[in-house]
Short mmCIF file of C-alpha atoms in Angstrom, two decimals:
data_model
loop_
_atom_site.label_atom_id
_atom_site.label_comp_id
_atom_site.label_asym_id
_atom_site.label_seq_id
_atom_site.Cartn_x
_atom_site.Cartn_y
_atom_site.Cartn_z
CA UNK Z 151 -12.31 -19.16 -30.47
CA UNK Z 152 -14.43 -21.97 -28.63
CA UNK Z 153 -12.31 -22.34 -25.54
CA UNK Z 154 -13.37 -23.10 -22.53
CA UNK Z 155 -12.43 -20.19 -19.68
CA UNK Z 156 -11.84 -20.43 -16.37
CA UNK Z 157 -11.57 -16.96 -14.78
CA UNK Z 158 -10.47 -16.29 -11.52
CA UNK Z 159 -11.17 -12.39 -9.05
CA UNK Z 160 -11.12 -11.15 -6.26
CA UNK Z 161 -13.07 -7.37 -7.53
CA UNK Z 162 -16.36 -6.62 -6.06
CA UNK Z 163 -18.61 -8.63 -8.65
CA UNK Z 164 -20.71 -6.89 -11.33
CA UNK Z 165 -24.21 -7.09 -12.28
CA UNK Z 166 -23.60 -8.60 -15.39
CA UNK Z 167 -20.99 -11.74 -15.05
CA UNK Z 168 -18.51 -12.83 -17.88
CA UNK Z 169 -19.33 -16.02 -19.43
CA UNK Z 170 -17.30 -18.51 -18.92
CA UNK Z 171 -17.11 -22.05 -17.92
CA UNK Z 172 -16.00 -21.70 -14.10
CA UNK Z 173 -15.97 -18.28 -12.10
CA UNK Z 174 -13.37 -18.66 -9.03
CA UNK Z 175 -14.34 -16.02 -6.71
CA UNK Z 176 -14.64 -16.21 -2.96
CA UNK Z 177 -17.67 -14.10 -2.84
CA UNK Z 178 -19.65 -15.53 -5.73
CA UNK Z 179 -21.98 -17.70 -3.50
CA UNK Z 180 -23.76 -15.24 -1.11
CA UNK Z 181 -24.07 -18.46 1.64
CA UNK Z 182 -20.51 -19.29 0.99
CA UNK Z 183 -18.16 -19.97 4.08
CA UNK Z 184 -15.24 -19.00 1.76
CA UNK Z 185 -12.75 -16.61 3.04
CA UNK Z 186 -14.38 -13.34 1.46
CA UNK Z 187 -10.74 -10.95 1.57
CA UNK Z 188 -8.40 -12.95 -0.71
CA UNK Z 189 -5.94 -10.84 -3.55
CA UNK Z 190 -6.60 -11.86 -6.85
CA UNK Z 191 -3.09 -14.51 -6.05
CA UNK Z 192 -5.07 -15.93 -2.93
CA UNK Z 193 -7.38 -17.13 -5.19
CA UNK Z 194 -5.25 -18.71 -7.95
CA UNK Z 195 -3.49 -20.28 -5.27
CA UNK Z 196 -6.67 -21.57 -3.80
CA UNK Z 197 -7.02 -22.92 -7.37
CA UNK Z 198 -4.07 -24.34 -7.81
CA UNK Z 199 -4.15 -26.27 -4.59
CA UNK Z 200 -7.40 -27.42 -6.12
CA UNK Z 201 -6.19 -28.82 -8.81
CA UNK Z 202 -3.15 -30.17 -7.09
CA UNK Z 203 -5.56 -32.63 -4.95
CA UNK Z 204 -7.60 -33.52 -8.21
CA UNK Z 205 -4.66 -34.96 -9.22
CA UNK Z 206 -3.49 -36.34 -6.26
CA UNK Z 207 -5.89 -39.00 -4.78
CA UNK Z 208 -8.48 -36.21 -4.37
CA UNK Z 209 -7.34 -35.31 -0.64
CA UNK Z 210 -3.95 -34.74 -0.82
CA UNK Z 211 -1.08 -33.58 -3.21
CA UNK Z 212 1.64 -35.84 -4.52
CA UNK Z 213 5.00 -34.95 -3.53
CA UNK Z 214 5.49 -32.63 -6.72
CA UNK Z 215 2.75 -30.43 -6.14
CA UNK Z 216 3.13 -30.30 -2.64
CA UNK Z 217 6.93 -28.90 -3.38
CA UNK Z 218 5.40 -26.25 -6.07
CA UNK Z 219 2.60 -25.05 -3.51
CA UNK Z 220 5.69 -24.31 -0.94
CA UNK Z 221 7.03 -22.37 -3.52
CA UNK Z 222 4.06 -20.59 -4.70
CA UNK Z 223 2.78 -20.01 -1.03
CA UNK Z 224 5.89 -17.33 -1.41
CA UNK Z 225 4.27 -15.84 -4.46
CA UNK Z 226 0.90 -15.66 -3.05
CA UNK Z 227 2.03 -13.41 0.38
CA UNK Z 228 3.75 -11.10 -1.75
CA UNK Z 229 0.80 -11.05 -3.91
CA UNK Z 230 -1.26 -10.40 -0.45
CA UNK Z 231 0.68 -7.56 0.99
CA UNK Z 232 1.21 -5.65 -2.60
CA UNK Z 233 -2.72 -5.54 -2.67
CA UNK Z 234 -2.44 -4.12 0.63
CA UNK Z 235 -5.70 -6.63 1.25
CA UNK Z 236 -6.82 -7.42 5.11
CA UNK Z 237 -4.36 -8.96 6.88
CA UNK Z 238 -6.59 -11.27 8.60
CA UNK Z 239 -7.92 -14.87 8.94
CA UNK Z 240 -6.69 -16.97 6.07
CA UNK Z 241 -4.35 -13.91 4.45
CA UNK Z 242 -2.46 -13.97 8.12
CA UNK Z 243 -1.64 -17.10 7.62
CA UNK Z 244 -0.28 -16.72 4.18
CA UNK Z 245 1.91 -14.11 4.97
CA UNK Z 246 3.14 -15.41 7.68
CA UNK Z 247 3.98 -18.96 6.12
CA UNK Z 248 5.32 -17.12 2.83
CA UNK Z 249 7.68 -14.71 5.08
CA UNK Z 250 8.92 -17.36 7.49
CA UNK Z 251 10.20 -19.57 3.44
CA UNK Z 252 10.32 -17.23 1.18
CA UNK Z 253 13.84 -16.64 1.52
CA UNK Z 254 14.67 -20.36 1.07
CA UNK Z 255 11.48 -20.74 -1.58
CA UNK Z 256 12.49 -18.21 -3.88
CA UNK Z 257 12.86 -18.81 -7.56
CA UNK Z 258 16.01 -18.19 -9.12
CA UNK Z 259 14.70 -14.05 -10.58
CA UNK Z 260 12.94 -13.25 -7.25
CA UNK Z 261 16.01 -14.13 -5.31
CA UNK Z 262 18.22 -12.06 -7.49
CA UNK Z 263 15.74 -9.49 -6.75
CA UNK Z 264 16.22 -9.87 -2.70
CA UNK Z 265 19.67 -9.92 -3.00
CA UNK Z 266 19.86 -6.64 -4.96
CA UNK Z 267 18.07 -4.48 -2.46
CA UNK Z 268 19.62 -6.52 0.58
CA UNK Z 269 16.41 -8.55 1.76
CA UNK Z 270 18.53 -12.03 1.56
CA UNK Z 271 20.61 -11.81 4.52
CA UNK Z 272 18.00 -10.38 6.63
CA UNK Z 273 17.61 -12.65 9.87
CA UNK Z 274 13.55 -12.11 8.97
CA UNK Z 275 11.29 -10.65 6.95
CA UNK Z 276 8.96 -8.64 7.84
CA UNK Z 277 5.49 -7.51 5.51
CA UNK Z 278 7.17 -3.96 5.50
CA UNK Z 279 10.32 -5.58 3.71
CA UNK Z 280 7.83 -6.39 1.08
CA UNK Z 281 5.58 -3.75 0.65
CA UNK Z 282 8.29 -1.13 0.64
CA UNK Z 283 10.84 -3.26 -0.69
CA UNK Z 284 10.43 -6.35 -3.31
CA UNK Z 285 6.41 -5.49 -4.32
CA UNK Z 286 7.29 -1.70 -5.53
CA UNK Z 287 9.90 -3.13 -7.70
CA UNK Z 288 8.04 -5.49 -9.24
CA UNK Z 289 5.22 -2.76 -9.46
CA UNK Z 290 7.30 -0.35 -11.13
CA UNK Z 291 7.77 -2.20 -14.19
CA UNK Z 292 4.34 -2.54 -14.71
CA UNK Z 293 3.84 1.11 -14.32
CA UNK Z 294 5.67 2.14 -16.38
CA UNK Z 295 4.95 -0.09 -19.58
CA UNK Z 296 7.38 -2.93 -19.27
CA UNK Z 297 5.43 -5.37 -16.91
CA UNK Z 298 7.14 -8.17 -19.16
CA UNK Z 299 10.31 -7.59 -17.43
CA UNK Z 300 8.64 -8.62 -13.96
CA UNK Z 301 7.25 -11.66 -15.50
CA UNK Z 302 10.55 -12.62 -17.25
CA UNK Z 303 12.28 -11.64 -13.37
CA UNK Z 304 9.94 -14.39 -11.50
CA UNK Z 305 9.98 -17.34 -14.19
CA UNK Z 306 13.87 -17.64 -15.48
CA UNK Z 307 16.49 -20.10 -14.55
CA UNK Z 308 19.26 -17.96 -15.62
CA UNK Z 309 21.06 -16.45 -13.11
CA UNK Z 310 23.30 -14.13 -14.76
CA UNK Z 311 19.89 -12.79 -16.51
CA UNK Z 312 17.96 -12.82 -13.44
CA UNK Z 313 20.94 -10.39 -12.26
CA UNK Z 314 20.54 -8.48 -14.91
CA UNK Z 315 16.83 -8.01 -14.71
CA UNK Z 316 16.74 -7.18 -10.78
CA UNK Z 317 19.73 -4.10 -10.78
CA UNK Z 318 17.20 -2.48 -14.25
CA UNK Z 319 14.37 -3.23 -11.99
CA UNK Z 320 15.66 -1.25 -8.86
CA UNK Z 321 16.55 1.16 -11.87
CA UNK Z 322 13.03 1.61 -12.57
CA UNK Z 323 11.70 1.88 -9.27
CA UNK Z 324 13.82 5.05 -8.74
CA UNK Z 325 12.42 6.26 -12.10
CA UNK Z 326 9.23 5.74 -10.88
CA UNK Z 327 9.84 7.52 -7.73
CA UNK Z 328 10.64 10.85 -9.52
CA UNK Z 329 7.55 10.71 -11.89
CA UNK Z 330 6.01 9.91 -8.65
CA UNK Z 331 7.62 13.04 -6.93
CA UNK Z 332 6.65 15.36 -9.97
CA UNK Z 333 3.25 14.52 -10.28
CA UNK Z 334 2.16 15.08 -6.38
CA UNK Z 335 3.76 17.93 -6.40
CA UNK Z 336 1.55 19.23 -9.29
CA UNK Z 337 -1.69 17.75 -7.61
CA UNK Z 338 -1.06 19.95 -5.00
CA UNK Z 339 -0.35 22.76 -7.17
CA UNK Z 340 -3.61 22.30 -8.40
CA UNK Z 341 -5.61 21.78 -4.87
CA UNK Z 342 -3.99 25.16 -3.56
CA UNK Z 343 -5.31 27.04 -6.92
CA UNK Z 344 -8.97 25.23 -6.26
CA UNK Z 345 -9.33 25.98 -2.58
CA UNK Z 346 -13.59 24.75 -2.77
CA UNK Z 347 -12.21 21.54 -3.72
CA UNK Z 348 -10.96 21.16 0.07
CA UNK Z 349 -14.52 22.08 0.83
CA UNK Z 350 -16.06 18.47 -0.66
CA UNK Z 351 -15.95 15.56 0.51
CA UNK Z 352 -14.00 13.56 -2.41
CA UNK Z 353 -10.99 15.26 -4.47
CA UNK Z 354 -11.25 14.56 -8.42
CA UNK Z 355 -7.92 15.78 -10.55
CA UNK Z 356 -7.18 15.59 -13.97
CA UNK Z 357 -4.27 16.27 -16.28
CA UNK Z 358 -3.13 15.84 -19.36
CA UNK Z 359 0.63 15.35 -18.39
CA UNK Z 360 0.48 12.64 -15.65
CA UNK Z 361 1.58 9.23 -15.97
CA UNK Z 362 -1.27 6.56 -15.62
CA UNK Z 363 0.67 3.76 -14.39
CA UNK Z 364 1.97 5.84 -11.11
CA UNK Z 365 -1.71 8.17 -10.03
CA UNK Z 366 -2.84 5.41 -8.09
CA UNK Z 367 0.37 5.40 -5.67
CA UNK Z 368 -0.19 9.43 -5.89
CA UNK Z 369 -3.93 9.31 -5.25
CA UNK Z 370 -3.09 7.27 -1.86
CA UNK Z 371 -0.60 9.80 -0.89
CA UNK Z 372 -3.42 12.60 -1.38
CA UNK Z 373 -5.80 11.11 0.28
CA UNK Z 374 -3.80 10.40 3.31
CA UNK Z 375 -2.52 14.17 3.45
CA UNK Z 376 -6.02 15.74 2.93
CA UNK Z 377 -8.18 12.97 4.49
CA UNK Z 378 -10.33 12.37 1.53
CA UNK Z 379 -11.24 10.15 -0.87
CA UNK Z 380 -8.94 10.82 -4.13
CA UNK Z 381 -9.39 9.94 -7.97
CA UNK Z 382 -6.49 11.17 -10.10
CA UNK Z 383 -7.14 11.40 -13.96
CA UNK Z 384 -4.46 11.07 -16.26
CA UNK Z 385 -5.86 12.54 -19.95
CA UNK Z 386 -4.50 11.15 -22.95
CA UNK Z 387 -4.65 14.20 -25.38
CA UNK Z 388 -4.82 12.52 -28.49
CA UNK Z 389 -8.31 10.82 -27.12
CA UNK Z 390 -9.53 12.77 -25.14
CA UNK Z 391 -10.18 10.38 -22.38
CA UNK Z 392 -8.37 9.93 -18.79
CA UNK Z 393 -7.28 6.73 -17.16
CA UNK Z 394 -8.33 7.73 -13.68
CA UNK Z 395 -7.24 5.62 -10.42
CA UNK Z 396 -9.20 6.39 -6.63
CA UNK Z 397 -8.12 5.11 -3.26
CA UNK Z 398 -10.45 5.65 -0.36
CA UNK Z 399 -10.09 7.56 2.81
CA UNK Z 400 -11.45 6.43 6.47
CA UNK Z 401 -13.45 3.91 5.51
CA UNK Z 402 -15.48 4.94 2.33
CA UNK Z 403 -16.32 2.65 0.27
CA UNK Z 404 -15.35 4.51 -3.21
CA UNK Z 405 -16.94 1.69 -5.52
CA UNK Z 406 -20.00 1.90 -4.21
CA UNK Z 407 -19.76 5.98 -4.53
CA UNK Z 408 -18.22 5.91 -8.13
CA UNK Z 409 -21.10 3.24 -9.17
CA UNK Z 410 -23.33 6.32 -8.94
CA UNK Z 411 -22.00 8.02 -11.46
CA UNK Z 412 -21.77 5.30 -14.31
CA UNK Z 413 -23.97 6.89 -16.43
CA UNK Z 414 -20.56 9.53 -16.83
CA UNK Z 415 -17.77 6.83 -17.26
CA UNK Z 416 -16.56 4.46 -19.88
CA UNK Z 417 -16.19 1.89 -17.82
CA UNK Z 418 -14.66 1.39 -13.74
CA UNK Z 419 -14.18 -1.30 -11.29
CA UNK Z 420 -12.48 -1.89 -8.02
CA UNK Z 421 -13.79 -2.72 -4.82
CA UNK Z 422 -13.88 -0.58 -1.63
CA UNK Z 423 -10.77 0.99 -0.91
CA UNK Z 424 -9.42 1.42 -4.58
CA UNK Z 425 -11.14 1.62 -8.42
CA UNK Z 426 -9.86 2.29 -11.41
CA UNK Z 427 -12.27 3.95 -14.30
CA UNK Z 428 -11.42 5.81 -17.70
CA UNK Z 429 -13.94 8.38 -17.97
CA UNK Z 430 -14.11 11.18 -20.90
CA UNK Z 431 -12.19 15.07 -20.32
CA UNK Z 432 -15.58 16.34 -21.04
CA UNK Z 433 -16.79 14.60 -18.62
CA UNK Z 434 -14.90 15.30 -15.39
CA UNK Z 435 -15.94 18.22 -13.97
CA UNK Z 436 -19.59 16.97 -14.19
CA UNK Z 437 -18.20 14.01 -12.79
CA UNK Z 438 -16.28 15.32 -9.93
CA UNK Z 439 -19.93 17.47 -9.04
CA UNK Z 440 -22.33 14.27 -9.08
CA UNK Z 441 -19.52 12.19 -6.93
CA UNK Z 442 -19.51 14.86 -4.63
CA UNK Z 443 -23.37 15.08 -4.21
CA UNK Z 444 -23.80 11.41 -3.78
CA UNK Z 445 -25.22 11.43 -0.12
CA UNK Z 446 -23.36 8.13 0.79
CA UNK Z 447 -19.83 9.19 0.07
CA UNK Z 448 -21.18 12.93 1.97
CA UNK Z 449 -22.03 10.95 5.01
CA UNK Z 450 -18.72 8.62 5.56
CA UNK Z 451 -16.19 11.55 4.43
CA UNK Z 452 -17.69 14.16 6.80
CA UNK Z 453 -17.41 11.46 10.00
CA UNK Z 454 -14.70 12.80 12.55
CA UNK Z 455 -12.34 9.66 11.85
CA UNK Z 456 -10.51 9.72 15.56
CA UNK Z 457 -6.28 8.53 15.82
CA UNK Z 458 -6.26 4.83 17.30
CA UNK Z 459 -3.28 5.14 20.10
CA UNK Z 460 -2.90 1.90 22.07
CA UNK Z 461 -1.23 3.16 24.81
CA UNK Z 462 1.16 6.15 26.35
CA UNK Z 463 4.86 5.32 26.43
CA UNK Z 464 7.64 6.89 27.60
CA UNK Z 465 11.16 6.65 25.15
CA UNK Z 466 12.52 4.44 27.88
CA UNK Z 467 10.25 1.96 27.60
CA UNK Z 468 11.11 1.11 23.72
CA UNK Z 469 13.84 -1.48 24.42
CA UNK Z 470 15.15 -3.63 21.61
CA UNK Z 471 13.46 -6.70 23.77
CA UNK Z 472 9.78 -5.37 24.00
CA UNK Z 473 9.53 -4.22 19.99
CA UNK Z 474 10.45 -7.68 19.48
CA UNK Z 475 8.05 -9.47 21.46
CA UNK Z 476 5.41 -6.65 19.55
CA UNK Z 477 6.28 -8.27 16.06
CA UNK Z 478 4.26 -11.84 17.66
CA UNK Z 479 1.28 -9.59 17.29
CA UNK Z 480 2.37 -9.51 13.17
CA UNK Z 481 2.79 -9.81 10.54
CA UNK Z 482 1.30 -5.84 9.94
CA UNK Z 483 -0.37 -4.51 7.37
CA UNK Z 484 -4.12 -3.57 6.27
CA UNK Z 485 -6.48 -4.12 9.27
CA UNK Z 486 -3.71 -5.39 11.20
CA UNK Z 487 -1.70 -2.44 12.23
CA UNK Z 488 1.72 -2.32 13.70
CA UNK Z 489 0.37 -0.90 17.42
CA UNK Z 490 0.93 2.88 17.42
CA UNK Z 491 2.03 4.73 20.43
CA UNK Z 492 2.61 8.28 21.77
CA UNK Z 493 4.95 10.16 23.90
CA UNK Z 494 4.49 13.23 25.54
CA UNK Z 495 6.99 16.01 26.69
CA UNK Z 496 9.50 15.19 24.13
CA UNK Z 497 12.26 17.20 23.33
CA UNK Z 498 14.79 18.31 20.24
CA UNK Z 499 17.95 15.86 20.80
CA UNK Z 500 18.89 18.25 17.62
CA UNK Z 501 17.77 20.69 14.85
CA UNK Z 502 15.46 18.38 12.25
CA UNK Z 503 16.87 17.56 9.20
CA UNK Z 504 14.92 16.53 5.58
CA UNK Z 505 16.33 13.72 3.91
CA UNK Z 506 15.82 11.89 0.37
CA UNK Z 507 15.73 13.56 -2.96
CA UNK Z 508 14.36 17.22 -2.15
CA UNK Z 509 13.92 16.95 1.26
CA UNK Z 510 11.30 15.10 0.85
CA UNK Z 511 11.27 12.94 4.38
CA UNK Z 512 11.79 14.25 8.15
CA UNK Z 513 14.89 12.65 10.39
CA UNK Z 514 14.84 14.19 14.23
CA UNK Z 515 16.11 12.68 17.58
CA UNK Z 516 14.22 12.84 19.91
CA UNK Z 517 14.74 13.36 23.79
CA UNK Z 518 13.11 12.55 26.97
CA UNK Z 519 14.32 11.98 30.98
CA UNK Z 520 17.69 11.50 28.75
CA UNK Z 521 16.70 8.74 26.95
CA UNK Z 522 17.45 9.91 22.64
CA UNK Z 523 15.82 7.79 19.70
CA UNK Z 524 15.77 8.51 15.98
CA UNK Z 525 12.33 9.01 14.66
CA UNK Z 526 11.78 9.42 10.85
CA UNK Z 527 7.95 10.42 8.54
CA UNK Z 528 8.27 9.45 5.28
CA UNK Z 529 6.96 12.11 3.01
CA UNK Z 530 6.54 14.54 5.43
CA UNK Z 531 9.85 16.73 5.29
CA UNK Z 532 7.86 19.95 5.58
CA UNK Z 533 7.57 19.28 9.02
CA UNK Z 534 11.26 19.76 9.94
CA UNK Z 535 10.72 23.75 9.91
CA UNK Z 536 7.44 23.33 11.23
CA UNK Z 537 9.43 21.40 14.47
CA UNK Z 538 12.23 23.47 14.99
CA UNK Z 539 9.37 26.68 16.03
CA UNK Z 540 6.05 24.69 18.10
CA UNK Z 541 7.88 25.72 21.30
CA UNK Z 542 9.98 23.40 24.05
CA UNK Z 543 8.23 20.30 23.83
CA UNK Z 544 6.20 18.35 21.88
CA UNK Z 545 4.15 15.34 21.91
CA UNK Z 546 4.29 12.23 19.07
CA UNK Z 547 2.38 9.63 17.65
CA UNK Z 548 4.33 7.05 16.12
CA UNK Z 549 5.03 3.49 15.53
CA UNK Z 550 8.29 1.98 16.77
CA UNK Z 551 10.27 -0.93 14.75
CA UNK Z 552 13.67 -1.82 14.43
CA UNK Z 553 16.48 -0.95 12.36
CA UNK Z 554 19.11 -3.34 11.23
CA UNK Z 555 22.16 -1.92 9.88
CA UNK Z 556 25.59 -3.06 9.50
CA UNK Z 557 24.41 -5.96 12.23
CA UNK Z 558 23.50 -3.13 14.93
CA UNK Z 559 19.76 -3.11 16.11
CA UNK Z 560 17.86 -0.20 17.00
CA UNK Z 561 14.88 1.21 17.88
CA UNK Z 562 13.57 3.78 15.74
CA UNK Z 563 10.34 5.30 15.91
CA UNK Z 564 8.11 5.86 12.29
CA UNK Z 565 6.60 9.25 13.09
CA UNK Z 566 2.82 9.28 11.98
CA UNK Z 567 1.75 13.10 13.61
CA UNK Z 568 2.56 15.01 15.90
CA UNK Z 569 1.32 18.15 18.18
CA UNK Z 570 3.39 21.27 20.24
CA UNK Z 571 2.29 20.14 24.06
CA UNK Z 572 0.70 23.70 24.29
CA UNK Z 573 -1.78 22.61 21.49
CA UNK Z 574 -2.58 19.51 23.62
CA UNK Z 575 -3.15 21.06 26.54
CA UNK Z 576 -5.40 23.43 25.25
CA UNK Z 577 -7.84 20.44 23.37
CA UNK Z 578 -8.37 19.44 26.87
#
């Protein structure tokens, strides 16, 4: 139409690039000192504040810009921790800024939003309270074919509507969650009934009755559980082709495996840790075999990826006081990781229980020298059986926060494995 475009990315860059008038990307220029690990909102807001100098006196913003880049610096960290990119260098600093205003930044929807799921009167936010909280509910609407609702949510100035919007969102996330539920549930089924698929080093799944806007949460779950890189396929039966979304495993880099096998795909992109591709049904299994093969993705997956602990702890140690002067070391999140501890010679305070819709997460206290906490694993309510029988003590690996509730604070620990002592002790 003879416009002029200005495109802006974060995605690793392809051979061939799009032609337009400007490219904005902070790893276009191979000698660039740019900050290379910006979301795809780190870089529009590096744009914007751009522009917002070019119209100033080419240093610095006038007043009105400078007012809309506070509010947009809120934008950007959420933007940040939903892409789950490294929380390092220039992204710390967002984050940080954006959770220390966002409450007081917020636009009239995203506010709404907060308040609904109880993030507003929070004495301060933490990256968790946006990954688990306010980013999955904007996510969900996207995922599920209404992404317009999101962008209506974060650019009204109706209140009333911005109400309305945030209690459908939370609506939808919870719909999300059970398609979510149903379909790892059936890519398990189909990993137990393919047993030489635990014998590669990547897992490829396809099926015609998945939802494509919720494998990618899915295919993270897998991979986590199985310790492999993961591509779910979700086939669309009237065409024959799947909409198939990868997240990486220990360190992998999955574009650079998948960019192999291009000669088998419709198209793909990504970067490291995630890709997205649409790929023919015909085409999968053959697929799944040359991915498999590719030397590169043999010789990461099959690495012995060892558990980072930063130190031994006993229960008594995990005062209110000394997780709070942990949270200086934040805010958490990719490449930044809340510290993660373990405790040995733990006992049962009480018979585990499973919580959630279907049991699906563990809740256990936890005993030691008479000192009880509350630990919790999300997603991992299988293990409440497996706990009750490994014998008199056991030893955990967790990460300890704290939980508000009803203006109490507690430590609680966020289970992440754990291992009957006897197992330990004979390891060494």
């Amino acid at each position: 139409v003879g416009l002029d475009l200005i495109i802006t990315d974060h995605h690793t860059i392809p051979d061939q690039l799009p032609a337009a008038k400007i490219l904005v990307h902070p790893r276009i220029c191979e000698n660039s000192q740019a900050f290379p690990h910006l979301c795809g909102a780190g870089v529009a807001f590096k744009l914007a504040w751009a522009v917002s100098k070019r119209l100033g006196d080419g240093e610095r913003s006038d007043a009105r810009m400078r007012n809309f880049l506070k509010m947009a610096v809120g934008l950007t960290m959420l933007g940040t921790v939903a892409d789950v990119v490294p929380l390092v260098g220039e992204n710390r600093l967002i984050v940080k800024y954006g959770l220390e205003t966002l409450q007081q930044q917020a636009g009239v929807g995203l506010a709404a939003l907060m308040k609904e799921i109880g993030l507003m009167d929070k004495a301060a936010l933490t990256a968790e309270d946006i990954g688990y909280g306010l980013s999955p509910r904007l996510n969900a609407a996207g995922r599920l074919g209404q992404a317009r609702l999101a962008v209506e949510l974060l650019t009204t100035n109706q209140a009333d509507r911005a109400s309305q919007l945030a209690t459908y969102l939370d609506g939808l996330n919870k719909q999300r969650q059970t398609v979510e539920r149903k379909i790892l549930k059936h890519a398990r089924e189909e990993i137990q009934n393919h047993p030489e698929w635990l014998e590669q080093p990547c897992l490829v799944i396809g099926h015609n009755d998945w939802h494509p806007g919720v494998i990618g949460i899915v295919a993270s779950r897998i991979a986590e559980q199985f310790e492999k890189p993961t591509i779910l396929i979700a086939i669309n039966s009237n065409t024959g082709i799947g909409q198939g979304s990868g997240r990486s495993f220990a360190g992998t880099n999955l574009h650079e495996a998948v960019s192999t096998c291009t000669d088998l795909l419709e198209s793909f992109g990504g970067h490291a840790a995630a890709i997205g591709l649409r790929v023919k049904q015909s085409q999968i299994d053959q697929f799944r075999k040359q991915l498999c093969e590719n030397a590169k993705l043999v010789e990461s997956a099959e690495e012995t990826v060892p558990r980072r602990i930063d130190a031994e702890v006993t229960l008594a140690e995990l005062t209110v006081k000394s997780i709070r002067e942990l949270e200086f070391l934040g805010p958490f999140g990719c490449e930044n990781e809340r510290p993660v501890f373990v405790s040995t010679g733990l006992e049962l305070a009480e018979k585990p229980k499973t919580m959630g819709e279907g049991g699906r997460h563990l809740a256990v206290r936890l005993k030691h020298y008479g000192c009880i906490l509350r630990a919790i694993s999300f997603g991992r309510g299988e293990w409440a059986e497996e706990m009750e029988t490994a014998g008199e003590r056991i030893s955990v690996c967790f990460k300890p926060i704290i939980n508000e509730f009803r203006g109490r604070e507690n430590v609680e620990l966020h289970i992440i494995d754990w291992k009957p002592d006897e197992a330990l002790s004979a390891v060494n």
